[in-house]
């Protein structure tokens, strides 16, 4: 291989920095109309009336669609986890949560549509609502078991009773929003009974399939394109309200309609990470050997849709123990349906588990690094399956050496710089690896180049650049001979950009198509689908691993915490492009920093509505918050998967918040079991 493993700048980089790369809201469409969404201001109830006549004669207004005038949608449409009521927009008068779309105003310009939407009178009959999440909520029930199934191995109670030291604590994380730079935008138009769309999403083929079901069309009647996406982090993994409403508007008015959400609407109408309450019990012998791990997690969901926040996956992966028990509880509330946010389940799960491990190390008077090393498993702790590859120890030891961990006094509140308290912490992480079925085609062109077509999506992670290198090596040609076509549902089934499985899934399909084309003596077109070959993969535990080390300062007089250093060591299989891979994991670590210190979605306890649906009230890490960040990779290779690839998208995010929280304890001597670590929680008398 000559291309994979070489650091190269992004193929589309010049277009992005010069502004010539077109995002969903940038593509010129003849005859375009603009739609502006009106969102519910009540949390639960019914629409009593919408006075369309009040805005119908405003400048540029073409019309208003609401539940009395919208085209019918197929109620059998389903999302990732099954039936999904949030897809059925403008179909009845019911309001299931604050921020529910109740109307779409369509006008000749965006400004005219927004002005009319702001002026549209809507009245409601309010019903009692419940948005107050608690772990012991009476509506709580076992979560769906699509993945992260609960386990109960060994006798947890007996092992805890026999333990020399037991740690039992609860850890809480709030609602968190994906906060991508690019707001959600879609343009839709009809060509007879064929629906065309340009949309900002993470998987055009999957989104097109949902859209086809919603409008009772065959899959070949819907085409969704996604040229460039300005971040997603999970919130663009669904068929979003912007696309559904744009398609409804285009059908009603017979012209292309573009719907772009405002920043507030992104907060109110697109998916977030749910609030989570976790209880962890650890039992260990005096030497630090774990006897029992008991991890229960409760999280909020909407009454409209199922969702699984798999917080206990790491608990079944990271450490050996004689007994392991996990449990997931879903609490249905009158809220927007949550969905995957970067490091879904694993990031909040890591905060709980790795904070508890740090607390156990303190109780045992043991180095937190040594505690983790002493509990390294030989096989999957819950499954008993062999690991395909496992390089967590390499991440921990290499990171400790580079960070200077051996100079650390493990007692808290000893290092000072003037008024500042200084502390360091670490956390380990895993994230499941693998691939999902995808198709790809490679065509040998007359000019000795190759057109590689696959329905992948580049969220800004450098997928175009990585896939070009993968295709070049698979065909044994130079990268200059590869022309890549992606981001189009018409290119065939393909896994979306999510779950740290995008590059792995697409690389597998490209490698198989290249092998087939070589068998054809590099002539014609080779098309493959990896469904069958994926099934031949041996059953192993497959994970990426990481260790993150953090140094913080805390000012007890002001409550301010600053992260001064972050170091992450990662085992992500063969690194396709070290330049963009490092960018991904550094971006993930910044997201983890933001989770630790800033991000908190807040609701008014009386109205149930979000009170900080903007970047003024919902804080995310800015440049001034980001310290010196170092990230590197340990040698790793995933057997059985083409080119030995694992995912890099999630793993940077997973353990960073826990490492920072552990460092804050080391600085202050105070353990923070609720995120974010706000000023008022650190402030001392």
XYZ file of C-alpha atoms in Angstrom, residues 91-682:
592
model
C -50.777 15.410 10.316
C -53.031 16.283 13.262
C -53.636 18.880 15.949
C -51.717 17.080 18.717
C -48.666 18.782 20.233
C -46.356 16.189 21.843
C -43.506 18.491 22.934
C -42.379 22.120 22.975
C -40.739 22.833 19.633
C -43.043 20.548 17.632
C -43.550 21.971 14.095
C -47.130 23.207 13.776
C -46.960 25.069 10.442
C -44.767 25.912 7.478
C -44.965 29.382 5.923
C -43.753 29.486 2.301
C -42.737 32.712 0.587
C -40.653 34.082 -2.272
C -37.702 35.015 -0.039
C -36.327 33.706 3.230
C -36.888 37.026 4.972
C -40.521 37.149 3.869
C -41.125 33.595 5.069
C -39.543 34.291 8.447
C -41.504 37.515 8.925
C -44.798 35.795 8.187
C -43.924 32.822 10.391
C -43.191 35.159 13.297
C -46.556 36.869 12.752
C -48.697 33.717 12.359
C -51.240 33.502 15.229
C -51.495 30.011 16.774
C -53.645 29.186 19.781
C -53.518 26.019 21.866
C -55.426 24.008 24.408
C -52.742 23.004 26.895
C -52.618 19.636 28.657
C -50.550 18.660 31.693
C -47.037 17.636 30.736
C -44.160 15.744 32.294
C -40.599 16.690 31.402
C -39.006 16.069 34.811
C -36.520 13.238 34.446
C -35.518 11.126 37.431
C -33.977 7.672 37.601
C -36.828 6.396 39.783
C -39.595 7.911 37.643
C -42.736 5.724 37.858
C -42.901 5.540 34.048
C -39.439 3.988 33.850
C -39.241 0.629 32.059
C -36.575 -1.653 30.590
C -34.956 -0.129 27.529
C -35.101 -1.788 24.125
C -32.348 -4.351 23.558
C -31.347 -3.611 19.987
C -27.757 -3.552 21.277
C -26.058 -3.221 24.669
C -28.216 -5.957 26.123
C -28.146 -6.234 29.917
C -25.921 -8.889 31.432
C -25.886 -10.641 34.799
C -22.753 -12.751 35.161
C -21.631 -14.302 38.418
C -23.057 -13.462 41.847
C -22.757 -9.697 42.115
C -24.177 -9.456 45.650
C -21.834 -12.139 46.971
C -18.788 -10.604 45.314
C -19.622 -7.167 46.690
C -20.039 -8.661 50.174
C -16.644 -10.352 49.877
C -14.874 -7.214 48.623
C -12.359 -5.390 50.798
C -13.475 -2.058 49.328
C -16.813 -1.111 47.765
C -17.527 2.117 45.904
C -21.172 2.989 45.241
C -22.064 6.316 43.642
C -24.463 8.011 41.222
C -23.367 10.091 38.253
C -25.540 12.474 36.266
C -25.225 14.100 32.861
C -27.700 16.618 31.389
C -29.264 16.915 27.964
C -26.555 17.832 25.466
C -27.035 19.205 21.966
C -24.959 18.302 18.924
C -24.302 21.956 17.990
C -22.967 21.437 14.460
C -21.719 24.591 12.760
C -24.061 24.163 9.773
C -27.782 24.407 10.615
C -30.033 21.731 9.135
C -31.185 22.667 5.637
C -33.034 20.903 2.816
C -34.357 21.740 -0.633
C -36.990 19.489 -2.204
C -38.824 19.442 -5.513
C -41.071 17.069 -7.414
C -40.571 15.868 -10.968
C -43.920 14.250 -11.548
C -44.112 11.487 -8.951
C -40.369 11.571 -8.371
C -39.033 13.388 -5.305
C -35.607 15.069 -5.517
C -33.856 16.619 -2.526
C -30.625 18.207 -1.404
C -30.297 17.808 2.340
C -27.776 18.147 5.136
C -27.629 14.635 6.580
C -25.286 11.807 7.554
C -26.595 9.071 5.259
C -28.479 9.943 2.061
C -29.526 6.389 1.201
C -31.120 5.725 4.598
C -32.776 9.150 4.621
C -34.123 8.573 1.105
C -35.578 5.217 2.176
C -37.456 6.848 5.068
C -38.640 9.659 2.812
C -39.926 7.136 0.268
C -41.946 5.360 2.962
C -43.353 8.632 4.279
C -44.648 9.642 0.838
C -45.655 6.079 -0.172
C -43.140 5.972 -3.016
C -40.869 3.224 -4.258
C -37.184 3.697 -3.379
C -36.260 4.500 -6.982
C -38.692 7.451 -6.923
C -36.646 9.327 -4.310
C -33.168 10.780 -4.657
C -31.361 12.591 -1.843
C -27.997 14.280 -2.314
C -25.633 15.594 0.333
C -22.554 17.173 -1.209
C -20.961 18.838 1.825
C -22.060 18.708 5.459
C -20.879 21.170 8.075
C -20.856 18.709 10.960
C -23.542 16.457 12.298
C -22.378 14.616 15.432
C -25.506 12.430 15.261
C -28.193 15.087 14.872
C -28.190 14.691 11.071
C -28.467 10.930 11.175
C -32.247 11.104 10.861
C -34.735 12.171 8.231
C -35.038 15.633 9.702
C -37.963 18.054 9.937
C -36.362 20.401 7.401
C -36.501 17.710 4.700
C -39.995 16.417 5.458
C -41.458 19.912 5.517
C -39.593 21.000 2.375
C -41.041 17.972 0.548
C -44.546 18.747 1.841
C -44.206 22.376 0.741
C -42.909 21.429 -2.699
C -45.796 19.035 -3.254
C -48.383 21.560 -2.102
C -47.116 24.546 -4.109
C -45.563 22.833 -7.135
C -42.189 24.583 -6.840
C -38.880 23.760 -5.132
C -38.948 24.695 -1.447
C -35.937 25.257 0.790
C -36.258 24.988 4.571
C -33.305 26.020 6.718
C -33.622 25.874 10.493
C -32.614 28.834 12.602
C -30.119 28.170 15.384
C -32.913 28.152 17.967
C -34.934 25.723 15.846
C -31.951 23.383 15.623
C -31.981 23.228 19.428
C -35.741 22.847 19.698
C -36.526 20.484 16.824
C -33.488 18.243 16.229
C -32.206 15.393 18.359
C -30.034 15.758 21.458
C -28.305 13.440 23.916
C -30.768 12.538 26.681
C -30.365 13.363 30.349
C -28.885 10.328 32.113
C -28.641 9.122 35.720
C -26.218 6.261 36.409
C -25.489 4.179 39.478
C -22.181 2.315 39.666
C -21.058 -0.158 42.313
C -17.516 -1.529 42.268
C -16.124 -4.163 44.615
C -12.425 -4.987 44.797
C -9.868 -6.883 46.847
C -7.257 -4.947 48.792
C -4.805 -5.298 45.894
C -7.238 -3.634 43.503
C -8.486 -6.732 41.675
C -12.115 -6.172 40.770
C -14.613 -8.691 42.079
C -17.852 -7.014 40.990
C -19.105 -4.294 38.629
C -22.755 -3.256 38.877
C -23.790 -0.509 36.467
C -27.361 0.761 36.091
C -28.270 3.578 33.746
C -31.562 5.436 33.362
C -32.172 7.884 30.540
C -35.041 9.939 29.170
C -36.805 9.193 25.900
C -39.812 10.667 24.106
C -43.236 9.087 24.038
C -43.019 9.349 20.220
C -40.039 7.100 19.564
C -37.790 4.467 21.090
C -34.124 5.190 21.567
C -31.339 3.291 23.338
C -28.523 5.146 25.077
C -26.149 2.216 25.569
C -24.205 3.491 28.562
C -22.985 0.088 29.772
C -21.050 -1.144 26.731
C -17.725 -0.086 28.245
C -18.638 -1.822 31.492
C -18.725 -5.122 29.617
C -15.444 -4.437 27.804
C -12.801 -2.568 29.779
C -12.103 -4.534 32.959
C -12.052 -8.116 34.215
C -14.338 -8.951 37.139
C -15.832 -12.125 38.591
C -19.336 -10.706 38.438
C -20.837 -8.048 36.147
C -24.405 -6.778 36.096
C -25.829 -4.057 33.851
C -29.272 -2.583 33.455
C -30.774 0.106 31.203
C -34.000 1.944 32.059
C -35.884 4.237 29.674
C -38.121 6.988 31.055
C -40.751 8.240 28.537
C -41.469 11.970 28.835
C -43.091 14.777 26.837
C -39.866 15.779 25.122
C -38.248 15.890 21.711
C -37.022 12.370 20.853
C -33.339 12.047 21.779
C -30.918 10.354 19.399
C -27.248 9.569 19.030
C -24.744 12.283 19.862
C -21.028 11.767 19.293
C -19.905 8.834 21.438
C -23.529 7.763 22.077
C -23.869 5.907 25.348
C -20.120 5.507 25.649
C -19.326 9.132 26.566
C -21.737 9.403 29.517
C -21.110 5.744 30.377
C -17.379 6.412 30.526
C -17.903 9.396 32.818
C -19.680 7.152 35.311
C -17.445 4.090 35.084
C -14.106 5.917 34.913
C -15.059 8.304 37.717
C -15.970 5.292 39.855
C -12.647 3.621 38.993
C -10.865 6.789 40.088
C -12.812 6.791 43.349
C -11.893 3.142 43.887
C -8.206 3.935 43.338
C -8.456 6.656 45.998
C -10.092 4.300 48.482
C -7.369 1.712 47.830
C -4.567 4.316 47.945
C -3.530 3.008 44.529
C -2.295 4.773 41.404
C -5.331 5.062 39.070
C -3.154 3.889 36.180
C -2.015 0.818 38.082
C -5.607 -0.016 39.042
C -6.573 -0.159 35.381
C -3.541 -2.217 34.409
C -4.250 -4.769 37.138
C -7.724 -5.408 35.765
C -6.842 -5.999 32.113
C -9.020 -8.885 30.810
C -7.796 -11.734 28.634
C -11.187 -12.166 26.906
C -14.401 -10.181 26.766
C -15.393 -9.797 30.444
C -19.097 -10.316 29.704
C -19.079 -12.246 26.442
C -16.122 -14.550 27.010
C -15.197 -14.005 23.362
C -11.613 -13.340 22.293
C -10.629 -9.822 21.361
C -9.766 -9.423 17.700
C -7.159 -6.927 18.866
C -6.761 -5.080 22.140
C -4.229 -2.325 22.676
C -5.602 -0.505 25.701
C -2.486 -1.227 27.764
C -0.343 0.262 25.001
C -2.491 3.414 25.054
C -2.240 3.692 28.845
C 1.484 3.078 29.147
C 2.514 5.181 26.148
C 0.270 8.013 27.315
C 1.573 7.855 30.875
C 5.165 8.039 29.647
C 4.532 11.035 27.392
C 2.380 12.837 29.955
C 4.863 12.408 32.793
C 2.410 10.465 34.920
C 5.188 8.951 37.065
C 5.846 12.412 38.541
C 2.315 12.628 39.920
C 1.642 12.609 43.668
C -1.701 10.861 43.813
C -2.893 12.753 46.886
C -5.299 15.593 46.054
C -4.995 19.337 46.585
C -1.206 19.426 46.899
C -0.087 21.279 43.747
C -0.530 25.041 43.770
C 0.431 27.929 41.542
C -0.490 31.040 43.468
C -4.262 30.962 43.936
C -4.690 28.057 41.518
C -4.991 24.399 42.432
C -3.441 22.039 39.862
C -4.466 18.448 39.217
C -4.118 15.639 36.722
C -6.373 12.751 35.798
C -6.808 9.950 33.319
C -9.538 7.777 31.869
C -9.620 4.769 29.571
C -12.165 4.044 26.867
C -13.311 1.647 24.218
C -15.762 2.001 21.354
C -17.141 -0.909 19.404
C -15.689 -1.454 15.936
C -17.017 -3.225 12.871
C -18.832 -2.637 9.613
C -22.327 -2.590 8.169
C -23.387 -3.737 4.696
C -22.648 -1.292 1.890
C -22.476 -1.391 -1.887
C -19.906 0.165 -4.201
C -19.146 0.323 -7.916
C -15.843 0.935 -9.657
C -15.691 1.727 -13.369
C -12.524 1.549 -15.472
C -12.651 4.634 -17.684
C -11.149 4.894 -21.205
C -8.534 7.402 -20.005
C -7.075 4.865 -17.519
C -8.753 6.477 -14.525
C -11.271 4.833 -12.223
C -14.626 6.162 -11.042
C -15.431 4.916 -7.554
C -19.097 5.360 -6.631
C -20.351 4.766 -3.096
C -23.119 6.381 -1.056
C -20.752 7.630 1.656
C -21.031 11.011 3.358
C -18.231 13.395 4.306
C -19.239 15.295 7.435
C -16.053 17.324 7.279
C -13.979 14.431 8.610
C -11.972 13.926 5.428
C -13.893 10.925 4.110
C -13.266 11.920 0.483
C -9.540 11.963 1.065
C -9.507 8.693 3.001
C -11.661 6.800 0.503
C -9.542 8.011 -2.408
C -6.444 6.559 -0.727
C -8.258 3.309 0.079
C -9.439 2.937 -3.520
C -5.984 3.699 -4.898
C -4.352 1.009 -2.789
C -7.135 -1.483 -3.443
C -6.634 -1.004 -7.193
C -2.841 -0.683 -6.893
C -2.820 2.642 -8.744
C -1.935 6.228 -7.869
C -4.467 8.486 -6.161
C -4.431 10.805 -9.206
C -6.252 8.071 -11.154
C -9.193 7.913 -8.712
C -12.396 9.911 -9.203
C -14.730 9.562 -6.228
C -18.513 9.949 -6.316
C -20.253 10.021 -2.921
C -23.171 11.598 -1.058
C -25.980 10.499 -3.364
C -28.701 7.972 -2.528
C -28.781 6.969 -6.210
C -25.352 5.368 -5.762
C -26.914 2.488 -3.872
C -27.197 1.213 -0.296
C -24.439 2.345 2.040
C -24.034 2.835 5.752
C -24.138 6.473 6.824
C -21.458 8.487 8.586
C -22.060 7.380 12.148
C -21.283 4.855 14.829
C -17.584 4.921 13.896
C -18.424 2.489 11.126
C -18.542 4.719 8.067
C -14.980 4.406 6.788
C -14.780 0.715 7.721
C -18.014 -0.132 5.915
C -17.153 1.888 2.816
C -13.577 0.598 2.674
C -14.843 -2.970 2.764
C -17.160 -2.360 -0.190
C -14.465 -0.533 -2.175
C -11.921 -3.284 -1.517
C -14.327 -5.971 -2.744
C -15.263 -3.958 -5.836
C -11.587 -3.438 -6.603
C -10.876 -7.155 -6.269
C -13.755 -7.917 -8.635
C -12.516 -5.348 -11.164
C -9.041 -6.855 -11.054
C -10.608 -10.232 -11.853
C -12.189 -8.505 -14.866
C -8.696 -7.411 -15.946
C -9.515 -3.794 -15.069
C -12.334 -3.596 -17.628
C -15.928 -2.449 -17.384
C -17.704 -1.889 -14.067
C -17.560 -3.975 -10.908
C -20.412 -3.656 -8.416
C -20.541 -5.389 -5.038
C -22.620 -5.574 -1.885
C -20.857 -6.638 1.314
C -23.857 -8.176 3.094
C -22.650 -11.749 2.615
C -18.948 -11.236 3.321
C -19.714 -9.341 6.534
C -21.513 -12.414 7.780
C -18.337 -14.465 7.333
C -16.417 -12.310 9.823
C -15.355 -14.399 12.869
C -17.213 -13.602 16.087
C -14.856 -11.591 18.269
C -14.938 -8.591 20.546
C -13.959 -5.701 18.241
C -13.164 -2.309 19.697
C -11.096 0.804 19.311
C -9.333 1.861 22.524
C -7.960 5.037 24.015
C -6.451 6.621 27.089
C -6.818 10.336 27.785
C -4.702 12.281 30.281
C -5.672 15.769 31.482
C -4.133 18.554 33.530
C -6.394 21.274 34.936
C -6.209 24.353 37.087
C -9.028 25.312 39.446
C -9.541 28.630 41.174
C -11.575 27.994 44.321
C -12.215 31.731 44.760
C -13.933 32.121 41.385
C -14.923 28.529 40.576
C -13.122 28.686 37.231
C -11.663 25.458 35.873
C -9.225 25.566 32.972
C -7.921 22.550 31.110
C -4.215 23.185 30.553
C -3.133 19.979 28.825
C -4.846 17.077 27.102
C -3.072 14.018 25.767
C -4.861 11.195 23.998
C -3.393 7.913 22.800
C -5.563 5.897 20.432
C -5.709 2.394 18.994
C -7.923 2.748 15.922
C -6.511 0.064 13.655
C -4.665 1.030 10.491
C -4.662 4.841 10.317
C -5.765 5.739 6.805
C -4.708 9.380 6.900
C -2.802 10.490 10.029
C -3.536 14.161 9.328
C -7.327 13.913 9.201
C -7.480 11.104 11.779
C -5.659 13.293 14.270
C -8.086 16.089 13.460
C -10.977 13.742 14.241
C -9.705 12.574 17.617
C -8.627 16.087 18.635
C -12.104 17.307 17.699
C -13.554 14.534 19.834
C -11.383 15.539 22.794
C -12.559 19.140 22.443
C -16.131 17.822 22.488
C -15.328 15.902 25.676
C -13.863 19.047 27.238
C -17.054 20.872 26.326
C -19.114 18.082 27.896
C -17.064 18.248 31.095
C -17.132 22.001 31.680
C -19.817 23.700 29.583
C -22.699 21.867 27.945
C -26.062 21.689 29.693
C -29.494 21.807 28.100
C -31.902 23.389 30.578
C -35.696 23.291 30.775
C -38.045 25.516 32.680
C -39.569 23.238 35.335
C -43.000 24.844 34.947
C -43.370 25.252 31.175
C -41.181 22.288 30.199
C -39.562 24.395 27.466
C -35.858 24.802 26.780
C -34.558 28.071 28.195
C -31.113 28.128 26.544
C -31.776 27.251 22.922
C -28.903 29.309 21.525
C -25.137 29.622 21.799
C -25.474 32.500 24.266
C -27.122 30.278 26.866
C -25.921 26.836 25.784
C -22.180 27.046 26.176
C -19.754 25.077 24.013
C -15.980 25.153 24.131
C -14.544 28.124 22.210
C -10.959 28.680 21.096
C -10.064 30.314 24.416
C -11.178 27.168 26.256
C -9.045 24.765 24.238
C -5.554 24.084 25.591
C -2.512 22.402 24.174
C -3.873 19.099 22.829
C -1.635 16.222 21.884
C -2.968 13.126 20.131
C -1.181 10.130 18.709
C -1.789 6.532 17.698
C -0.308 3.263 18.914
C 0.375 0.553 16.320
C -2.868 -1.335 15.734
C -4.511 -3.465 13.080
C -7.986 -5.002 12.935
C -7.755 -8.549 11.505
C -10.483 -9.705 9.154
C -11.396 -6.190 8.012
C -9.872 -4.811 4.795
C -6.770 -2.762 5.526
C -7.203 -3.339 9.270
C -9.371 -0.251 9.812
C -11.342 0.722 12.920
C -13.384 3.867 13.463
C -11.929 7.157 14.719
C -15.063 9.303 14.921
C -16.303 8.577 18.448
C -13.325 7.363 20.459
C -11.775 10.818 20.977
C -14.929 12.025 22.693
C -15.550 9.049 24.953
C -13.203 9.296 27.938
C -12.189 12.957 27.886
C -14.892 14.257 30.236
C -14.037 11.561 32.772
C -10.310 12.370 32.591
C -11.047 16.065 33.200
C -13.428 15.312 36.084
C -10.797 13.092 37.674
C -8.221 15.864 37.263
C -10.565 18.374 38.941
C -10.856 16.016 41.928
C -7.074 15.726 42.079
C -6.773 19.524 42.039
C -9.503 20.353 44.556
C -10.150 17.204 46.574
C -13.831 17.511 45.673
C -15.480 14.836 43.524
C -17.904 16.095 40.866
C -20.469 13.462 39.956
C -22.704 15.748 37.894
C -21.711 17.420 34.645
C -20.950 20.074 33.649
C -18.454 21.139 36.309
C -19.883 24.655 36.552
C -18.389 27.624 38.387
C -20.957 27.406 41.176
C -20.086 23.756 41.775
C -16.374 24.513 42.218
